[in-house]
PDB file of C-alpha atoms in Angstrom:
ATOM      1  CA  MET E 533      -9.037  -3.367 -10.803  1.00 39.00           C
ATOM      2  CA  SER E 534     -10.834  -1.891  -8.205  1.00 41.00           C
ATOM      3  CA  MET E 535     -10.150  -2.350  -4.178  1.00 39.00           C
ATOM      4  CA  PRO E 536     -12.507  -1.626  -1.325  1.00 43.00           C
ATOM      5  CA  VAL E 537     -11.269   1.666   0.408  1.00 45.00           C
ATOM      6  CA  SER E 538     -10.758   1.183   3.992  1.00 44.00           C
ATOM      7  CA  LYS E 539     -11.027   3.040   7.013  1.00 45.00           C
ATOM      8  CA  ARG E 540      -6.660   2.909   7.300  1.00 43.00           C
ATOM      9  CA  ALA E 541      -6.321   3.487   4.016  1.00 45.00           C
ATOM     10  CA  VAL E 542      -8.902   7.236   4.233  1.00 48.00           C
ATOM     11  CA  LEU E 543      -6.895   7.831   7.547  1.00 43.00           C
ATOM     12  CA  SER E 544      -3.377   7.077   6.332  1.00 42.00           C
ATOM     13  CA  SER E 545      -4.218   9.239   3.207  1.00 45.00           C
ATOM     14  CA  LEU E 546      -5.613  11.900   5.376  1.00 46.00           C
ATOM     15  CA  ALA E 547      -2.773  11.873   7.655  1.00 37.00           C
ATOM     16  CA  CYS E 548      -1.201  14.408   5.205  1.00 34.00           C
ATOM     17  CA  VAL E 549      -3.994  16.823   5.587  1.00 36.00           C
ATOM     18  CA  VAL E 550      -2.958  16.857   8.706  1.00 33.00           C
ATOM     19  CA  ALA E 551       0.334  17.507   7.937  1.00 31.00           C
ATOM     20  CA  THR E 552      -0.021  20.995   6.783  1.00 30.00           C
ATOM     21  CA  GLY E 553      -0.854  22.771   9.852  1.00 30.00           C
ATOM     22  CA  GLY E 554      -3.734  25.462   7.912  1.00 30.00           C
ATOM     23  CA  ILE E 555      -7.262  25.404   7.365  1.00 30.00           C
ATOM     24  CA  ILE E 556      -7.847  24.097   3.618  1.00 31.00           C
ATOM     25  CA  ALA E 557     -10.917  24.845   1.494  1.00 32.00           C
ATOM     26  CA  GLY E 558     -12.178  23.436  -1.684  1.00 34.00           C
ATOM     27  CA  GLY E 559     -15.722  23.562  -3.332  1.00 33.00           C
ATOM     28  CA  LEU E 560     -17.509  20.887  -5.283  1.00 32.00           C
ATOM     29  CA  ALA E 561     -15.466  20.627  -8.801  1.00 33.00           C
ATOM     30  CA  ALA E 562     -18.643  18.771 -10.342  1.00 34.00           C
ATOM     31  CA  SER E 563     -21.898  17.343  -9.696  1.00 36.00           C
ATOM     32  CA  THR E 564     -24.408  16.533 -11.408  1.00 35.00           C
ATOM     33  CA  ALA E 565     -27.491  14.661 -12.666  1.00 36.00           C
ATOM     34  CA  SER E 566     -30.867  14.437 -14.616  1.00 36.00           C
ATOM     35  CA  ALA E 567     -33.120  17.188 -13.512  1.00 41.00           C
ATOM     36  CA  ALA E 568     -36.004  15.079 -12.301  1.00 48.00           C
ATOM     37  CA  THR E 569     -34.757  11.607 -10.919  1.00 60.00           C
ATOM     38  CA  GLY E 570     -31.362  11.135 -10.517  1.00 81.00           C
ATOM     39  CA  ALA E 571     -29.026  12.022  -7.596  1.00 92.00           C
ATOM     40  CA  THR E 572     -26.900  15.854  -6.899  1.00 95.00           C
ATOM     41  CA  LEU E 573     -25.004  17.114  -4.890  1.00 97.00           C
ATOM     42  CA  THR E 574     -24.678  20.825  -4.590  1.00 96.00           C
ATOM     43  CA  HIS E 575     -23.273  23.216  -2.434  1.00 96.00           C
ATOM     44  CA  GLY E 576     -20.104  21.234  -0.916  1.00 95.00           C
ATOM     45  CA  SER E 577     -17.209  22.100   0.617  1.00 95.00           C
ATOM     46  CA  THR E 578     -13.858  20.416   2.654  1.00 94.00           C
ATOM     47  CA  ARG E 579     -12.320  21.590   5.680  1.00 87.00           C
ATOM     48  CA  TYR E 580      -9.454  21.252   7.534  1.00 78.00           C
ATOM     49  CA  VAL E 581      -7.705  22.023  11.131  1.00 76.00           C
ATOM     50  CA  ALA E 582      -4.465  20.707  12.105  1.00 74.00           C
ATOM     51  CA  PRO E 583      -3.966  19.078  15.318  1.00 80.00           C
ATOM     52  CA  THR E 584      -1.966  20.285  18.161  1.00 80.00           C
ATOM     53  CA  ASP E 585       0.028  18.950  21.338  1.00 86.00           C
ATOM     54  CA  SER E 586      -3.335  19.230  23.205  1.00 89.00           C
ATOM     55  CA  ARG E 587      -6.253  18.168  20.496  1.00 90.00           C
ATOM     56  CA  ALA E 588      -6.885  16.215  16.907  1.00 89.00           C
ATOM     57  CA  GLY E 589      -7.435  17.908  14.030  1.00 83.00           C
ATOM     58  CA  SER E 590      -9.809  17.165  10.942  1.00 86.00           C
ATOM     59  CA  PHE E 591     -10.684  16.935   7.853  1.00 88.00           C
ATOM     60  CA  THR E 592     -14.457  17.592   7.258  1.00 93.00           C
ATOM     61  CA  TYR E 593     -16.660  17.383   3.391  1.00 96.00           C
ATOM     62  CA  ALA E 594     -20.267  18.819   3.763  1.00 97.00           C
ATOM     63  CA  VAL E 595     -22.549  18.796   1.256  1.00 98.00           C
ATOM     64  CA  ASP E 596     -26.312  19.234  -0.049  1.00 98.00           C
ATOM     65  CA  VAL E 597     -27.419  15.792  -1.961  1.00 98.00           C
ATOM     66  CA  ASN E 598     -30.970  15.812  -3.716  1.00 96.00           C
ATOM     67  CA  ASP E 599     -33.214  13.170  -5.198  1.00 96.00           C
ATOM     68  CA  ASP E 600     -36.976  13.511  -5.419  1.00 94.00           C
ATOM     69  CA  SER E 601     -37.269  10.252  -2.985  1.00 95.00           C
ATOM     70  CA  GLY E 602     -34.996  11.097  -0.508  1.00 95.00           C
ATOM     71  CA  VAL E 603     -31.748  10.615   0.529  1.00 96.00           C
ATOM     72  CA  ARG E 604     -30.289   7.014   1.846  1.00 96.00           C
ATOM     73  CA  SER E 605     -26.851   7.889   2.542  1.00 97.00           C
ATOM     74  CA  LEU E 606     -23.133   9.539   1.126  1.00 98.00           C
ATOM     75  CA  LYS E 607     -20.061   7.661   1.152  1.00 98.00           C
ATOM     76  CA  VAL E 608     -16.978   9.239   0.447  1.00 96.00           C
ATOM     77  CA  VAL E 609     -13.186   9.230   0.547  1.00 95.00           C
ATOM     78  CA  ALA E 610     -10.128  11.659   0.681  1.00 93.00           C
ATOM     79  CA  TRP E 611      -7.419  10.519  -1.505  1.00 93.00           C
ATOM     80  CA  PRO E 612      -4.524  12.059  -2.824  1.00 93.00           C
ATOM     81  CA  ALA E 613      -4.039  13.095  -6.376  1.00 92.00           C
ATOM     82  CA  SER E 614       0.139  11.422  -5.998  1.00 94.00           C
ATOM     83  CA  SER E 615      -1.344   8.051  -4.964  1.00 92.00           C
ATOM     84  CA  ALA E 616      -2.289   5.683  -7.419  1.00 85.00           C
ATOM     85  CA  LEU E 617      -5.450   5.165  -6.007  1.00 88.00           C
ATOM     86  CA  VAL E 618      -8.332   6.298  -8.125  1.00 87.00           C
ATOM     87  CA  PRO E 619     -11.432   5.146  -5.895  1.00 94.00           C
ATOM     88  CA  THR E 620     -14.174   3.911  -8.701  1.00 96.00           C
ATOM     89  CA  LYS E 621     -17.925   3.664  -7.445  1.00 96.00           C
ATOM     90  CA  ALA E 622     -17.530   0.149  -6.712  1.00 96.00           C
ATOM     91  CA  ASP E 623     -14.721   0.809  -4.345  1.00 95.00           C
ATOM     92  CA  LEU E 624     -17.158   3.531  -2.385  1.00 96.00           C
ATOM     93  CA  ARG E 625     -19.942   1.407  -1.349  1.00 93.00           C
ATOM     94  CA  HIS E 626     -17.432   0.046   0.676  1.00 93.00           C
ATOM     95  CA  ALA E 627     -16.329   3.596   1.682  1.00 95.00           C
ATOM     96  CA  GLU E 628     -17.036   5.113   5.346  1.00 94.00           C
ATOM     97  CA  SER E 629     -20.160   7.333   5.385  1.00 97.00           C
ATOM     98  CA  ALA E 630     -21.280  10.846   6.097  1.00 98.00           C
ATOM     99  CA  THR E 631     -23.950  11.446   8.790  1.00 98.00           C
ATOM    100  CA  CYS E 632     -26.790  12.784   6.512  1.00 97.00           C
ATOM    101  CA  GLU E 633     -29.238  14.914   8.258  1.00 97.00           C
ATOM    102  CA  ARG E 634     -32.799  15.686   6.211  1.00 96.00           C
ATOM    103  CA  THR E 635     -33.680  19.443   5.371  1.00 97.00           C
ATOM    104  CA  SER E 636     -36.455  19.400   3.023  1.00 95.00           C
ATOM    105  CA  HIS E 637     -38.726  16.110   1.747  1.00 92.00           C
ATOM    106  CA  ASP E 638     -35.874  15.073  -1.555  1.00 94.00           C
ATOM    107  CA  THR E 639     -32.821  17.096   0.143  1.00 96.00           C
ATOM    108  CA  SER E 640     -29.849  15.753   2.758  1.00 97.00           C
ATOM    109  CA  HIS E 641     -27.293  18.039   4.719  1.00 98.00           C
ATOM    110  CA  CYS E 642     -23.878  15.479   4.857  1.00 98.00           C
ATOM    111  CA  THR E 643     -21.279  15.510   6.885  1.00 98.00           C
ATOM    112  CA  TYR E 644     -18.273  13.307   6.552  1.00 96.00           C
ATOM    113  CA  ALA E 645     -15.948  14.340   9.439  1.00 95.00           C
ATOM    114  CA  LEU E 646     -12.605  12.757  10.794  1.00 91.00           C
ATOM    115  CA  LYS E 647     -10.411  13.181  13.569  1.00 92.00           C
ATOM    116  CA  VAL E 648      -6.830  13.471  12.785  1.00 82.00           C
ATOM    117  CA  THR E 649      -3.910  12.553  14.934  1.00 87.00           C
ATOM    118  CA  LYS E 650      -0.483  14.463  14.099  1.00 85.00           C
ATOM    119  CA  LYS E 651       1.488  10.659  14.542  1.00 85.00           C
ATOM    120  CA  GLN E 652      -1.396  10.047  11.534  1.00 83.00           C
ATOM    121  CA  ALA E 653      -0.513  13.200   9.461  1.00 77.00           C
ATOM    122  CA  ALA E 654       3.181  13.074   9.683  1.00 76.00           C
ATOM    123  CA  ASP E 655       3.089  10.058   6.989  1.00 81.00           C
ATOM    124  CA  LEU E 656       1.105  12.019   4.103  1.00 77.00           C
ATOM    125  CA  ALA E 657       1.781  13.241   1.362  1.00 81.00           C
ATOM    126  CA  LYS E 658       1.535  16.986   0.078  1.00 77.00           C
ATOM    127  CA  GLY E 659       0.064  18.290  -2.886  1.00 80.00           C
ATOM    128  CA  THR E 660      -3.642  18.091  -3.901  1.00 85.00           C
ATOM    129  CA  TRP E 661      -6.271  15.924  -2.599  1.00 86.00           C
ATOM    130  CA  TYR E 662      -9.418  14.683  -3.897  1.00 93.00           C
ATOM    131  CA  VAL E 663     -12.954  13.531  -2.343  1.00 95.00           C
ATOM    132  CA  SER E 664     -14.540  11.564  -4.370  1.00 97.00           C
ATOM    133  CA  ALA E 665     -18.417  10.622  -3.455  1.00 97.00           C
ATOM    134  CA  LEU E 666     -20.652   8.591  -3.694  1.00 98.00           C
ATOM    135  CA  ALA E 667     -25.167   9.077  -3.423  1.00 97.00           C
ATOM    136  CA  THR E 668     -27.404   6.766  -2.863  1.00 96.00           C
ATOM    137  CA  ALA E 669     -31.134   7.617  -2.702  1.00 96.00           C
ATOM    138  CA  LYS E 670     -34.285   6.020  -1.552  1.00 95.00           C
ATOM    139  CA  ASP E 671     -35.345   4.500  -4.771  1.00 94.00           C
ATOM    140  CA  GLY E 672     -31.781   3.488  -5.332  1.00 94.00           C
ATOM    141  CA  ASP E 673     -30.340   6.157  -7.822  1.00 93.00           C
ATOM    142  CA  THR E 674     -26.941   7.052  -7.123  1.00 95.00           C
ATOM    143  CA  LYS E 675     -24.717   9.578  -7.966  1.00 96.00           C
ATOM    144  CA  PHE E 676     -21.155   9.016  -8.632  1.00 97.00           C
ATOM    145  CA  VAL E 677     -18.602  12.090  -8.362  1.00 96.00           C
ATOM    146  CA  SER E 678     -14.914  11.239  -8.679  1.00 94.00           C
ATOM    147  CA  MET E 679     -13.697  14.409  -7.907  1.00 94.00           C
ATOM    148  CA  ALA E 680     -16.273  15.768  -6.116  1.00 95.00           C
ATOM    149  CA  ALA E 681     -13.898  18.546  -4.114  1.00 93.00           C
ATOM    150  CA  ARG E 682     -10.677  19.306  -4.778  1.00 87.00           C
ATOM    151  CA  PHE E 683      -7.280  21.098  -2.020  1.00 78.00           C
ATOM    152  CA  VAL E 684      -4.397  21.568  -1.652  1.00 72.00           C
ATOM    153  CA  VAL E 685      -2.250  20.343   1.150  1.00 66.00           C
ATOM    154  CA  ALA E 686       0.740  22.859   1.631  1.00 60.00           C
ATOM    155  CA  GLY E 687       4.310  21.939   1.611  1.00 49.00           C
TER     156      GLY E 687
END
């Protein structure tokens, strides 16, 4: 059974990321589709900056999304591998949207960013984390990548 992924759930999940106190980088795990018509995700990366007493931390996932009709949107959620949460394509339709800037007729560079407070960070899980992504093209094509990126929250 799938459940919508709320902003609150994402923030709760990402609070664990903040607790690490460093930068965590990951790469795009898998994102291929048919060459001419399906949406693709390439050059993906994650970045985490821990909060300090004077400023919030942040979590960022950036990726290039390509489709021959152009890119309509990218929905993103980060989640700890240790949780029971395994987002589905249906779940991501209700997730937060990345900001996408067109870089060519068929490609957009999309960035998903969250601010994370020290209080939020105190509640999060350590270990492996994943980013799930759902790209939607202007012609309605979609590409769901359940594990678009992976990173580790150190304990």
